[in-house]
Amino acid sequence: MLISHGAAMSFDRVFSSASIPGRRLWPLLFHAVCGLFHRGRMTGAAVVVALVLTPMTAQAQSIRLLRDADIEHGLTELARPILRAAGLNPRRVRILVVNDSGFNAFVIDQRAIFVNYGLILKSDTPEMLQAVLAHEAAHIANGHIGRRIQNMRSASTAAGFGAALGMLAAAAGGGRAAAGVAFGVQSSALRNFLSHTRAEESSADRSAIGYMTAAGINPKGMVELHRIFAGQEVLSPASQDPYMRSHPLSRDRIRAAQAYVASAGDGAPTDPQAAYWLARVQGKLSAFTRAPSWTKRRVSSERYADLKRMRVAVAHHRQNNLGRAQAEMQALLAARPKDAYYHELWGQILYENRRWSAAVSAFATAAQLAPSEPLILASLGRAQLAAGNPRAALDTMEKARSLDFRNATLLRDMSLAYAKTKQTGMAALVTAERYALRGRLEDAGPHAKRATGILPRGSPAWRRAQDVLIAFEQDEKRKNK
C-alpha cells in the first residue's frame, strides 16, 4: 500500500529513521541476544533487532525500506530461477527495496537481498538486474556472509556486530512495506562488513554467471553491469558509486566476466515474463517516486496495457482525482480480475479516499487471491479497523503478524484494535514492541513495564514484554554510566 504526500511520495510503510549511536546499540543487542537465545525465546529478540542496516555511508546513519507486496512479488519472480539455481529457497530469501536512488545492492545475512530503488529503475534489461541478484545470491550461497560475520566478531571496532547480525539472520520474514526500520550504526564497522574482497567478487561473479546460465538467463547482464563501473576505479572513494566501493572492480574481473559469458555462447533470449516483471516493478516504483506529470508524459511508451492503466491510475490518485483513477482501475480489474496486487492497489486508493467499506471489500478480494501475503492482510486489517470492526481487524492482523513480525505500521494498528476491544495489556505490549522495532527504547520501556503489570505472569505475551523491558533497562544503565 502506497500513499502520496502532496507533490512528493513515499511508501506509507516507511517511518522516519531512528538512530542509536553504535557504541551503545551493539553491546545492548549483544547482551539481549545472548539472553534470548539462552532462554529459547526468539520472538522478543526478533522484535528488538528486526533492523536493516545502511551500507557505505560517510557517517553513521540509517536506511529506510520501500515495502510493497506487488513490487516484492515482481522482484521475487525475477529472482526465483536464480535462487533455485543457487540452491536457495525463494520463499526464505526476500528481495527488499531500499529507499535510495543510488545504484547499490547488498546482503547482510542469509535471509534477504537489499536493492536500492535507484538500481532497479536504472536497469536497462531484466538480465542486468538479475545479474545483480545472482551476484548477491552468490555471496550468500558461497558463505561469504558467514565468514565476514566471524571476522567482525573478532574486530574490536565492531563489538557485538556479529551477534546482532546473527540475531537478525535468525529472524524470519521481512516486514510490511511500511516498516522500514533502521538503527544507526558505526559506519566504519558497517563499511568493513559490507566490503568484499576481490577474491570474493571474482568468486561471486563466476557463481552468478553459472546460476544465470543454469536458469536459462543470458549472463550478458553481468558484463553490462561491469561496464557501468568500468571507469570508476580512477575516481576518489568519495566520488565512486556506493556499489563500486562495496564491490571492488578491476579490469581483470571485467575480462574474466567477458570470458565466462563468451564461453557460455550466445545465451538465451530475454524471457518475456522477466521483461514484464521488470516493467511492472519499474512502472509502480516510478509512478510513486516520480511526479505524476512525469508519469503522464512517458506512459505512452509503456508496452503493456495493464501497466499503462496502473501507472495512469496512480498518477490520477496522487493528483487527488478519484474519478479518473477509478475509471482506470475499473478497466484494469476487468482485464485482470485475478490479480491480487491490482485489487490491493484499488483498496489503497479507496482507503486513502476514506471509502472504508469499499476498501475492505477490495482488500478482502486481494487477500482471497493471495491468502499468504502479509502486506495485503495488514492492509485489510487496517481497513477493517477504520470501518469500525476492531475484532475482525485483530483476527486479520494477528494472521499478518504471524507471517511478518517486522511491520511497525501493523503494530500501530494492532495497538489501536486492542485498545478498542479493551485489551489494555496487549495494547501496551505491541506499542512497546513498535517503539523497540524503531529503535526508540526510551519510549518502549514504560509501555513494556505497563504490559508486564497487566498481562498474566509467565504467559507468552508477558515474556515478550519482559524482553523489551530488559533491553530498555540495559540501555538506561549504559546511558547513566
Short mmCIF file of C-alpha atoms in Angstrom, two decimals:
data_model
loop_
_atom_site.label_atom_id
_atom_site.label_comp_id
_atom_site.label_asym_id
_atom_site.label_seq_id
_atom_site.Cartn_x
_atom_site.Cartn_y
_atom_site.Cartn_z
CA MET A 1 0.00 0.00 0.00
CA LEU A 2 1.39 3.37 -1.01
CA ILE A 3 0.40 6.90 -0.15
CA SER A 4 1.20 10.25 -1.61
CA HIS A 5 2.22 13.35 0.31
CA GLY A 6 1.48 16.36 -1.81
CA ALA A 7 3.85 16.56 -4.74
CA ALA A 8 6.23 14.05 -3.19
CA MET A 9 5.61 10.42 -2.50
CA SER A 10 6.70 7.82 -0.03
CA PHE A 11 5.54 4.36 0.78
CA ASP A 12 3.33 4.50 3.82
CA ARG A 13 5.37 1.65 5.24
CA VAL A 14 8.41 3.84 5.70
CA PHE A 15 8.90 5.55 9.02
CA SER A 16 11.29 8.33 9.84
CA SER A 17 14.67 6.85 10.55
CA ALA A 18 15.64 6.20 14.13
CA SER A 19 19.27 6.50 15.08
CA ILE A 20 21.12 4.97 18.02
CA PRO A 21 24.84 5.55 18.50
CA GLY A 22 26.69 2.41 17.53
CA ARG A 23 28.77 2.16 20.72
CA ARG A 24 25.56 1.98 22.73
CA LEU A 25 23.44 -0.12 20.38
CA TRP A 26 25.65 -3.05 19.59
CA PRO A 27 26.60 -4.08 23.16
CA LEU A 28 22.92 -3.79 24.05
CA LEU A 29 21.94 -6.11 21.22
CA PHE A 30 24.78 -8.45 22.04
CA HIS A 31 23.62 -8.97 25.62
CA ALA A 32 19.98 -9.14 24.61
CA VAL A 33 20.56 -11.82 22.03
CA CYS A 34 22.70 -13.94 24.34
CA GLY A 35 19.99 -14.00 26.96
CA LEU A 36 17.18 -14.59 24.49
CA PHE A 37 18.99 -17.37 22.67
CA HIS A 38 19.74 -18.97 26.02
CA ARG A 39 16.09 -18.89 27.01
CA GLY A 40 14.95 -20.01 23.56
CA ARG A 41 12.65 -17.04 23.11
CA MET A 42 13.31 -15.69 19.64
CA THR A 43 10.02 -13.81 19.27
CA GLY A 44 11.07 -10.97 21.53
CA ALA A 45 14.55 -10.94 20.12
CA ALA A 46 13.24 -10.68 16.62
CA VAL A 47 11.16 -7.66 17.59
CA VAL A 48 14.04 -5.81 19.21
CA VAL A 49 16.50 -6.40 16.41
CA ALA A 50 14.38 -6.54 13.28
CA LEU A 51 16.66 -3.98 11.75
CA VAL A 52 18.07 -3.01 8.43
CA LEU A 53 21.48 -1.50 8.06
CA THR A 54 22.81 1.03 5.64
CA PRO A 55 25.88 0.26 3.56
CA MET A 56 28.63 2.60 2.55
CA THR A 57 27.75 5.85 4.27
CA ALA A 58 30.25 8.53 5.11
CA GLN A 59 28.73 8.85 8.57
CA ALA A 60 26.54 6.70 10.77
CA GLN A 61 23.01 6.93 9.50
CA SER A 62 20.04 4.66 8.88
CA ILE A 63 18.15 3.48 5.87
CA ARG A 64 14.51 3.09 5.07
CA LEU A 65 12.86 0.32 3.16
CA LEU A 66 10.22 0.74 0.47
CA ARG A 67 7.94 -2.21 1.09
CA ASP A 68 5.14 -3.10 -1.31
CA ALA A 69 3.61 -6.50 -1.96
CA ASP A 70 3.35 -6.02 -5.73
CA ILE A 71 6.92 -4.80 -6.13
CA GLU A 72 8.39 -7.51 -3.93
CA HIS A 73 6.37 -10.14 -5.77
CA GLY A 74 7.76 -8.94 -9.10
CA LEU A 75 11.32 -8.96 -7.77
CA THR A 76 10.79 -12.46 -6.42
CA GLU A 77 9.64 -13.60 -9.84
CA LEU A 78 12.85 -12.20 -11.34
CA ALA A 79 14.99 -13.79 -8.63
CA ARG A 80 13.22 -17.14 -8.33
CA PRO A 81 15.10 -19.10 -11.04
CA ILE A 82 18.42 -17.66 -9.87
CA LEU A 83 17.84 -18.51 -6.23
CA ARG A 84 16.83 -22.03 -7.14
CA ALA A 85 19.96 -22.46 -9.25
CA ALA A 86 21.98 -21.23 -6.27
CA GLY A 87 20.38 -23.81 -4.00
CA LEU A 88 18.48 -21.13 -2.05
CA ASN A 89 14.79 -21.21 -1.20
CA PRO A 90 12.92 -18.31 -2.90
CA ARG A 91 10.44 -18.34 -0.02
CA ARG A 92 13.17 -17.68 2.52
CA VAL A 93 15.33 -15.14 0.70
CA ARG A 94 13.41 -11.92 0.29
CA ILE A 95 14.26 -9.14 -2.13
CA LEU A 96 13.80 -5.86 -0.25
CA VAL A 97 13.87 -2.39 -1.77
CA VAL A 98 15.85 0.39 -0.10
CA ASN A 99 14.58 3.95 -0.29
CA ASP A 100 17.68 5.26 -2.03
CA SER A 101 18.07 6.50 -5.58
CA GLY A 102 21.72 5.43 -5.75
CA PHE A 103 22.99 2.39 -7.63
CA ASN A 104 23.62 -0.19 -4.91
CA ALA A 105 22.74 -3.66 -3.63
CA PHE A 106 23.99 -5.65 -0.66
CA VAL A 107 23.38 -8.54 1.70
CA ILE A 108 23.90 -8.62 5.46
CA ASP A 109 22.53 -12.06 6.23
CA GLN A 110 21.17 -15.18 4.56
CA ARG A 111 17.55 -14.02 4.57
CA ALA A 112 17.40 -11.00 2.29
CA ILE A 113 18.96 -9.20 -0.65
CA PHE A 114 18.68 -5.42 -0.39
CA VAL A 115 18.44 -3.42 -3.63
CA ASN A 116 18.21 0.36 -3.95
CA TYR A 117 15.19 1.50 -5.93
CA GLY A 118 17.59 3.61 -7.99
CA LEU A 119 19.35 0.47 -9.21
CA ILE A 120 16.01 -1.07 -10.18
CA LEU A 121 14.92 1.99 -12.14
CA LYS A 122 18.30 2.25 -13.90
CA SER A 123 18.40 -1.40 -15.01
CA ASP A 124 18.04 -1.38 -18.78
CA THR A 125 17.29 -5.08 -19.10
CA PRO A 126 15.99 -7.88 -16.86
CA GLU A 127 19.35 -9.59 -17.25
CA MET A 128 21.18 -6.64 -15.71
CA LEU A 129 19.01 -6.67 -12.59
CA GLN A 130 19.13 -10.45 -12.46
CA ALA A 131 22.93 -10.29 -12.63
CA VAL A 132 22.90 -8.10 -9.52
CA LEU A 133 20.57 -10.52 -7.76
CA ALA A 134 22.66 -13.50 -8.85
CA HIS A 135 25.85 -11.83 -7.63
CA GLU A 136 24.37 -11.08 -4.21
CA ALA A 137 22.86 -14.57 -4.02
CA ALA A 138 26.35 -15.94 -4.65
CA HIS A 139 27.67 -14.11 -1.60
CA ILE A 140 25.04 -15.98 0.44
CA ALA A 141 25.49 -19.36 -1.22
CA ASN A 142 29.30 -19.19 -1.12
CA GLY A 143 29.38 -18.48 2.60
CA HIS A 144 30.90 -15.01 2.34
CA ILE A 145 28.44 -13.55 4.84
CA GLY A 146 29.23 -16.16 7.46
CA ARG A 147 32.97 -15.61 7.12
CA ARG A 148 32.60 -11.86 7.38
CA ILE A 149 30.39 -12.20 10.46
CA GLN A 150 33.10 -14.32 12.07
CA ASN A 151 35.76 -11.77 11.14
CA MET A 152 33.69 -8.91 12.51
CA ARG A 153 33.18 -10.73 15.81
CA SER A 154 36.92 -10.54 16.39
CA ALA A 155 37.18 -6.87 15.44
CA SER A 156 37.25 -4.51 18.42
CA THR A 157 35.78 -1.72 16.26
CA ALA A 158 32.58 -3.68 15.80
CA ALA A 159 31.95 -5.31 19.16
CA GLY A 160 28.64 -7.10 19.12
CA PHE A 161 28.11 -6.55 15.41
CA GLY A 162 28.37 -10.21 14.52
CA ALA A 163 25.98 -11.21 17.28
CA ALA A 164 23.46 -8.63 16.18
CA LEU A 165 23.66 -9.89 12.61
CA GLY A 166 23.29 -13.43 13.83
CA MET A 167 20.12 -12.48 15.62
CA LEU A 168 18.86 -10.68 12.53
CA ALA A 169 19.59 -13.76 10.44
CA ALA A 170 17.56 -15.89 12.85
CA ALA A 171 14.54 -13.67 12.36
CA ALA A 172 12.30 -14.88 9.58
CA GLY A 173 10.24 -12.76 7.24
CA GLY A 174 10.62 -9.19 6.23
CA GLY A 175 8.01 -6.77 7.34
CA ARG A 176 5.36 -4.87 5.52
CA ALA A 177 6.27 -2.21 3.03
CA ALA A 178 5.81 0.43 5.61
CA ALA A 179 8.01 -0.98 8.31
CA GLY A 180 11.34 0.26 7.15
CA VAL A 181 13.07 0.34 10.50
CA ALA A 182 16.61 1.42 10.94
CA PHE A 183 19.16 1.75 13.68
CA GLY A 184 22.19 3.94 13.22
CA VAL A 185 25.49 2.11 13.24
CA GLN A 186 29.16 2.97 13.24
CA SER A 187 29.81 3.47 9.56
CA SER A 188 33.37 2.17 9.78
CA ALA A 189 32.19 -1.17 11.14
CA LEU A 190 29.46 -1.45 8.56
CA ARG A 191 31.76 -0.46 5.71
CA ASN A 192 34.20 -3.12 6.79
CA PHE A 193 31.45 -5.71 6.97
CA LEU A 194 30.00 -4.88 3.56
CA SER A 195 33.35 -4.54 1.81
CA HIS A 196 34.01 -7.54 -0.36
CA THR A 197 37.48 -8.72 -1.26
CA ARG A 198 38.45 -9.01 -4.89
CA ALA A 199 38.66 -12.77 -4.44
CA GLU A 200 35.09 -12.84 -3.12
CA GLU A 201 33.93 -10.69 -6.00
CA SER A 202 35.54 -12.91 -8.62
CA SER A 203 34.08 -15.98 -6.92
CA ALA A 204 30.65 -14.38 -6.81
CA ASP A 205 30.89 -13.41 -10.50
CA ARG A 206 31.73 -16.97 -11.51
CA SER A 207 28.92 -18.40 -9.41
CA ALA A 208 26.42 -15.78 -10.59
CA ILE A 209 27.11 -16.49 -14.24
CA GLY A 210 26.74 -20.19 -13.50
CA TYR A 211 23.38 -19.60 -11.82
CA MET A 212 22.14 -17.46 -14.68
CA THR A 213 23.22 -20.00 -17.27
CA ALA A 214 21.63 -22.86 -15.34
CA ALA A 215 18.43 -20.86 -15.04
CA GLY A 216 18.32 -20.15 -18.79
CA ILE A 217 19.11 -16.45 -18.31
CA ASN A 218 21.60 -14.78 -20.62
CA PRO A 219 24.63 -13.85 -18.45
CA LYS A 220 25.39 -10.83 -20.64
CA GLY A 221 23.78 -8.76 -17.88
CA MET A 222 26.91 -9.29 -15.79
CA VAL A 223 29.10 -7.68 -18.43
CA GLU A 224 26.60 -4.83 -18.84
CA LEU A 225 26.74 -4.28 -15.09
CA HIS A 226 30.54 -4.20 -15.03
CA ARG A 227 30.70 -1.75 -17.90
CA ILE A 228 28.75 0.80 -15.87
CA PHE A 229 31.55 0.89 -13.31
CA ALA A 230 34.50 0.34 -15.63
CA GLY A 231 35.83 3.88 -15.23
CA GLN A 232 35.17 4.38 -11.54
CA GLU A 233 38.39 2.95 -10.14
CA VAL A 234 40.24 6.12 -11.14
CA LEU A 235 37.86 8.24 -9.06
CA SER A 236 38.39 9.08 -5.42
CA PRO A 237 36.39 6.90 -3.00
CA ALA A 238 34.10 9.82 -2.21
CA SER A 239 33.21 10.16 -5.88
CA GLN A 240 32.66 6.49 -6.55
CA ASP A 241 29.26 4.89 -6.67
CA PRO A 242 28.42 3.03 -3.43
CA TYR A 243 28.17 -0.25 -5.34
CA MET A 244 31.69 0.26 -6.62
CA ARG A 245 33.03 0.94 -3.13
CA SER A 246 31.48 -2.18 -1.61
CA HIS A 247 32.11 -4.37 -4.69
CA PRO A 248 35.69 -3.62 -5.86
CA LEU A 249 36.00 -3.87 -9.62
CA SER A 250 39.09 -4.42 -11.75
CA ARG A 251 39.89 -4.86 -15.41
CA ASP A 252 40.75 -8.46 -14.62
CA ARG A 253 37.25 -9.03 -13.28
CA ILE A 254 35.72 -7.45 -16.35
CA ARG A 255 37.84 -9.58 -18.66
CA ALA A 256 37.02 -12.68 -16.65
CA ALA A 257 33.29 -11.95 -16.83
CA GLN A 258 33.54 -11.39 -20.56
CA ALA A 259 35.35 -14.70 -20.93
CA TYR A 260 32.74 -16.52 -18.85
CA VAL A 261 29.95 -15.07 -20.94
CA ALA A 262 31.74 -15.86 -24.21
CA SER A 263 32.24 -19.46 -23.13
CA ALA A 264 28.53 -19.74 -22.44
CA GLY A 265 27.72 -18.96 -26.09
CA ASP A 266 25.11 -16.53 -27.35
CA GLY A 267 22.85 -17.24 -24.41
CA ALA A 268 19.11 -17.38 -24.17
CA PRO A 269 16.90 -14.54 -25.44
CA THR A 270 15.18 -12.34 -22.89
CA ASP A 271 12.35 -14.18 -21.19
CA PRO A 272 9.08 -12.31 -21.95
CA GLN A 273 7.91 -12.90 -18.38
CA ALA A 274 11.11 -11.42 -16.97
CA ALA A 275 10.68 -8.38 -19.21
CA TYR A 276 7.11 -7.98 -17.95
CA TRP A 277 8.04 -8.22 -14.27
CA LEU A 278 10.85 -5.71 -14.63
CA ALA A 279 8.48 -3.31 -16.40
CA ARG A 280 5.85 -3.81 -13.71
CA VAL A 281 8.25 -3.20 -10.84
CA GLN A 282 9.77 -0.17 -12.55
CA GLY A 283 6.34 1.13 -13.53
CA LYS A 284 4.96 1.09 -9.99
CA LEU A 285 8.15 2.43 -8.45
CA SER A 286 8.35 5.31 -10.90
CA ALA A 287 4.63 6.08 -10.56
CA PHE A 288 5.07 6.63 -6.84
CA THR A 289 8.58 8.08 -6.71
CA ARG A 290 8.35 10.49 -9.64
CA ALA A 291 5.97 13.34 -10.31
CA PRO A 292 2.54 12.42 -11.78
CA SER A 293 3.28 14.76 -14.68
CA TRP A 294 6.43 12.74 -15.46
CA THR A 295 4.35 9.54 -15.49
CA LYS A 296 1.72 11.00 -17.80
CA ARG A 297 4.30 12.31 -20.25
CA ARG A 298 6.03 8.96 -20.58
CA VAL A 299 3.24 6.45 -20.15
CA SER A 300 2.54 6.35 -23.88
CA SER A 301 5.77 4.39 -24.31
CA GLU A 302 4.56 1.65 -21.95
CA ARG A 303 4.26 -1.55 -23.98
CA TYR A 304 1.97 -3.42 -21.55
CA ALA A 305 -1.66 -2.33 -21.47
CA ASP A 306 -2.25 -3.25 -17.81
CA LEU A 307 0.86 -1.41 -16.67
CA LYS A 308 -0.15 1.65 -18.61
CA ARG A 309 -3.52 1.75 -16.82
CA MET A 310 -1.86 1.10 -13.46
CA ARG A 311 0.59 3.95 -13.90
CA VAL A 312 -2.10 6.38 -15.08
CA ALA A 313 -4.37 5.38 -12.19
CA VAL A 314 -1.60 6.09 -9.69
CA ALA A 315 -0.89 9.44 -11.32
CA HIS A 316 -4.56 10.47 -11.08
CA HIS A 317 -4.74 9.23 -7.50
CA ARG A 318 -1.71 11.26 -6.49
CA GLN A 319 -3.35 14.30 -8.07
CA ASN A 320 -6.47 13.67 -5.93
CA ASN A 321 -8.62 12.82 -8.94
CA LEU A 322 -10.59 9.84 -7.65
CA GLY A 323 -13.00 9.75 -10.59
CA ARG A 324 -10.32 9.28 -13.22
CA ALA A 325 -8.32 6.92 -11.03
CA GLN A 326 -11.45 4.84 -10.52
CA ALA A 327 -12.14 4.66 -14.25
CA GLU A 328 -8.63 3.38 -14.92
CA MET A 329 -8.79 0.87 -12.06
CA GLN A 330 -12.18 -0.49 -13.10
CA ALA A 331 -10.88 -1.11 -16.61
CA LEU A 332 -7.72 -2.65 -15.18
CA LEU A 333 -9.59 -5.01 -12.85
CA ALA A 334 -11.97 -6.01 -15.63
CA ALA A 335 -8.96 -7.06 -17.67
CA ARG A 336 -7.07 -8.65 -14.73
CA PRO A 337 -9.76 -9.87 -12.27
CA LYS A 338 -7.50 -12.47 -10.65
CA ASP A 339 -4.58 -10.15 -9.95
CA ALA A 340 -4.40 -9.76 -6.16
CA TYR A 341 -1.97 -6.85 -6.33
CA TYR A 342 -4.21 -4.72 -8.53
CA HIS A 343 -7.08 -5.33 -6.11
CA GLU A 344 -4.74 -4.23 -3.32
CA LEU A 345 -3.90 -1.04 -5.22
CA TRP A 346 -7.60 -0.32 -5.68
CA GLY A 347 -8.10 -0.92 -1.97
CA GLN A 348 -5.37 1.57 -1.20
CA ILE A 349 -6.92 4.23 -3.40
CA LEU A 350 -10.30 3.72 -1.75
CA TYR A 351 -8.79 3.70 1.74
CA GLU A 352 -6.92 6.93 1.17
CA ASN A 353 -10.16 8.49 -0.02
CA ARG A 354 -11.87 7.35 3.19
CA ARG A 355 -14.15 4.87 1.45
CA TRP A 356 -13.73 2.37 4.28
CA SER A 357 -16.31 -0.27 3.39
CA ALA A 358 -15.34 -0.34 -0.27
CA ALA A 359 -11.68 -0.58 0.75
CA VAL A 360 -12.43 -3.57 2.97
CA SER A 361 -14.11 -5.28 0.03
CA ALA A 362 -11.16 -4.62 -2.30
CA PHE A 363 -8.57 -5.76 0.23
CA ALA A 364 -10.66 -8.84 1.07
CA THR A 365 -10.67 -9.82 -2.60
CA ALA A 366 -6.92 -9.34 -2.73
CA ALA A 367 -6.50 -11.47 0.41
CA GLN A 368 -8.62 -14.24 -1.07
CA LEU A 369 -6.42 -14.27 -4.14
CA ALA A 370 -3.18 -14.11 -2.13
CA PRO A 371 -4.01 -15.57 1.31
CA SER A 372 -0.38 -15.82 2.46
CA GLU A 373 0.67 -12.27 1.57
CA PRO A 374 1.16 -10.48 4.91
CA LEU A 375 1.26 -6.99 3.42
CA ILE A 376 -2.19 -7.46 1.90
CA LEU A 377 -3.54 -8.93 5.15
CA ALA A 378 -2.17 -5.96 7.08
CA SER A 379 -3.91 -3.58 4.69
CA LEU A 380 -7.17 -5.48 5.09
CA GLY A 381 -6.87 -5.32 8.87
CA ARG A 382 -6.28 -1.59 8.78
CA ALA A 383 -9.33 -1.06 6.59
CA GLN A 384 -11.47 -3.24 8.88
CA LEU A 385 -10.34 -1.15 11.84
CA ALA A 386 -11.16 2.09 10.04
CA ALA A 387 -14.57 0.66 9.11
CA GLY A 388 -15.38 0.13 12.81
CA ASN A 389 -14.80 -3.63 13.14
CA PRO A 390 -11.81 -3.96 15.51
CA ARG A 391 -12.37 -7.63 16.38
CA ALA A 392 -12.29 -8.71 12.76
CA ALA A 393 -9.32 -6.41 12.27
CA LEU A 394 -7.43 -8.11 15.12
CA ASP A 395 -8.03 -11.56 13.65
CA THR A 396 -6.66 -10.39 10.31
CA MET A 397 -3.74 -8.51 11.85
CA GLU A 398 -2.70 -11.47 14.01
CA LYS A 399 -2.56 -13.60 10.88
CA ALA A 400 -0.49 -10.94 9.13
CA ARG A 401 1.94 -10.68 12.02
CA SER A 402 2.38 -14.45 12.18
CA LEU A 403 3.73 -14.18 8.64
CA ASP A 404 5.64 -10.93 9.11
CA PHE A 405 6.82 -9.69 12.51
CA ARG A 406 8.75 -6.58 11.39
CA ASN A 407 5.83 -4.37 10.46
CA ALA A 408 5.76 -1.27 12.65
CA THR A 409 2.65 0.10 10.93
CA LEU A 410 0.84 -3.14 11.65
CA LEU A 411 1.84 -2.90 15.32
CA ARG A 412 0.44 0.62 15.50
CA ASP A 413 -2.85 -0.57 14.04
CA MET A 414 -2.90 -3.57 16.37
CA SER A 415 -2.44 -1.37 19.43
CA LEU A 416 -5.49 0.65 18.39
CA ALA A 417 -7.51 -2.51 17.79
CA TYR A 418 -6.52 -3.97 21.16
CA ALA A 419 -7.44 -0.71 22.89
CA LYS A 420 -10.83 -0.64 21.17
CA THR A 421 -11.50 -4.21 22.33
CA LYS A 422 -10.47 -3.37 25.94
CA GLN A 423 -7.29 -5.49 25.88
CA THR A 424 -5.09 -2.90 27.53
CA GLY A 425 -2.21 -5.25 28.32
CA MET A 426 -1.83 -6.35 24.71
CA ALA A 427 -2.20 -2.75 23.54
CA ALA A 428 0.70 -1.76 25.80
CA LEU A 429 2.77 -4.74 24.63
CA VAL A 430 2.50 -4.10 20.90
CA THR A 431 3.12 -0.40 21.49
CA ALA A 432 6.33 -1.29 23.34
CA GLU A 433 7.33 -3.63 20.52
CA ARG A 434 6.61 -0.98 17.93
CA TYR A 435 8.88 1.54 19.65
CA ALA A 436 11.58 -1.10 20.13
CA LEU A 437 11.33 -2.02 16.47
CA ARG A 438 12.02 1.59 15.58
CA GLY A 439 14.94 1.83 17.98
CA ARG A 440 13.14 4.08 20.47
CA LEU A 441 13.87 2.06 23.60
CA GLU A 442 13.32 5.05 25.88
CA ASP A 443 9.70 5.12 24.68
CA ALA A 444 9.34 1.34 24.60
CA GLY A 445 10.32 0.86 28.26
CA PRO A 446 7.31 2.46 30.00
CA HIS A 447 4.85 0.60 27.78
CA ALA A 448 6.68 -2.69 28.35
CA LYS A 449 6.59 -2.11 32.12
CA ARG A 450 2.88 -1.40 31.97
CA ALA A 451 2.29 -4.53 29.92
CA THR A 452 4.17 -6.75 32.40
CA GLY A 453 1.94 -5.42 35.19
CA ILE A 454 -1.27 -6.29 33.33
CA LEU A 455 -0.56 -9.47 31.36
CA PRO A 456 -0.69 -12.89 33.06
CA ARG A 457 2.73 -13.58 34.56
CA GLY A 458 4.64 -16.22 32.62
CA SER A 459 2.39 -16.05 29.55
CA PRO A 460 3.98 -15.75 26.09
CA ALA A 461 2.82 -12.13 25.84
CA TRP A 462 4.27 -11.35 29.29
CA ARG A 463 7.62 -12.83 28.25
CA ARG A 464 7.62 -10.68 25.11
CA ALA A 465 7.07 -7.61 27.27
CA GLN A 466 9.92 -8.73 29.54
CA ASP A 467 12.29 -8.96 26.59
CA VAL A 468 11.63 -5.35 25.63
CA LEU A 469 11.81 -4.22 29.27
CA ILE A 470 15.20 -5.88 29.77
CA ALA A 471 16.56 -4.21 26.66
CA PHE A 472 15.25 -0.85 27.89
CA GLU A 473 16.79 -1.27 31.35
CA GLN A 474 20.18 -2.24 29.96
CA ASP A 475 20.08 0.76 27.65
CA GLU A 476 19.27 3.07 30.57
CA LYS A 477 22.20 1.68 32.58
CA ARG A 478 24.59 2.46 29.77
CA LYS A 479 23.22 5.98 29.43
CA ASN A 480 23.91 6.64 33.11
CA LYS A 481 27.49 5.35 33.12
#
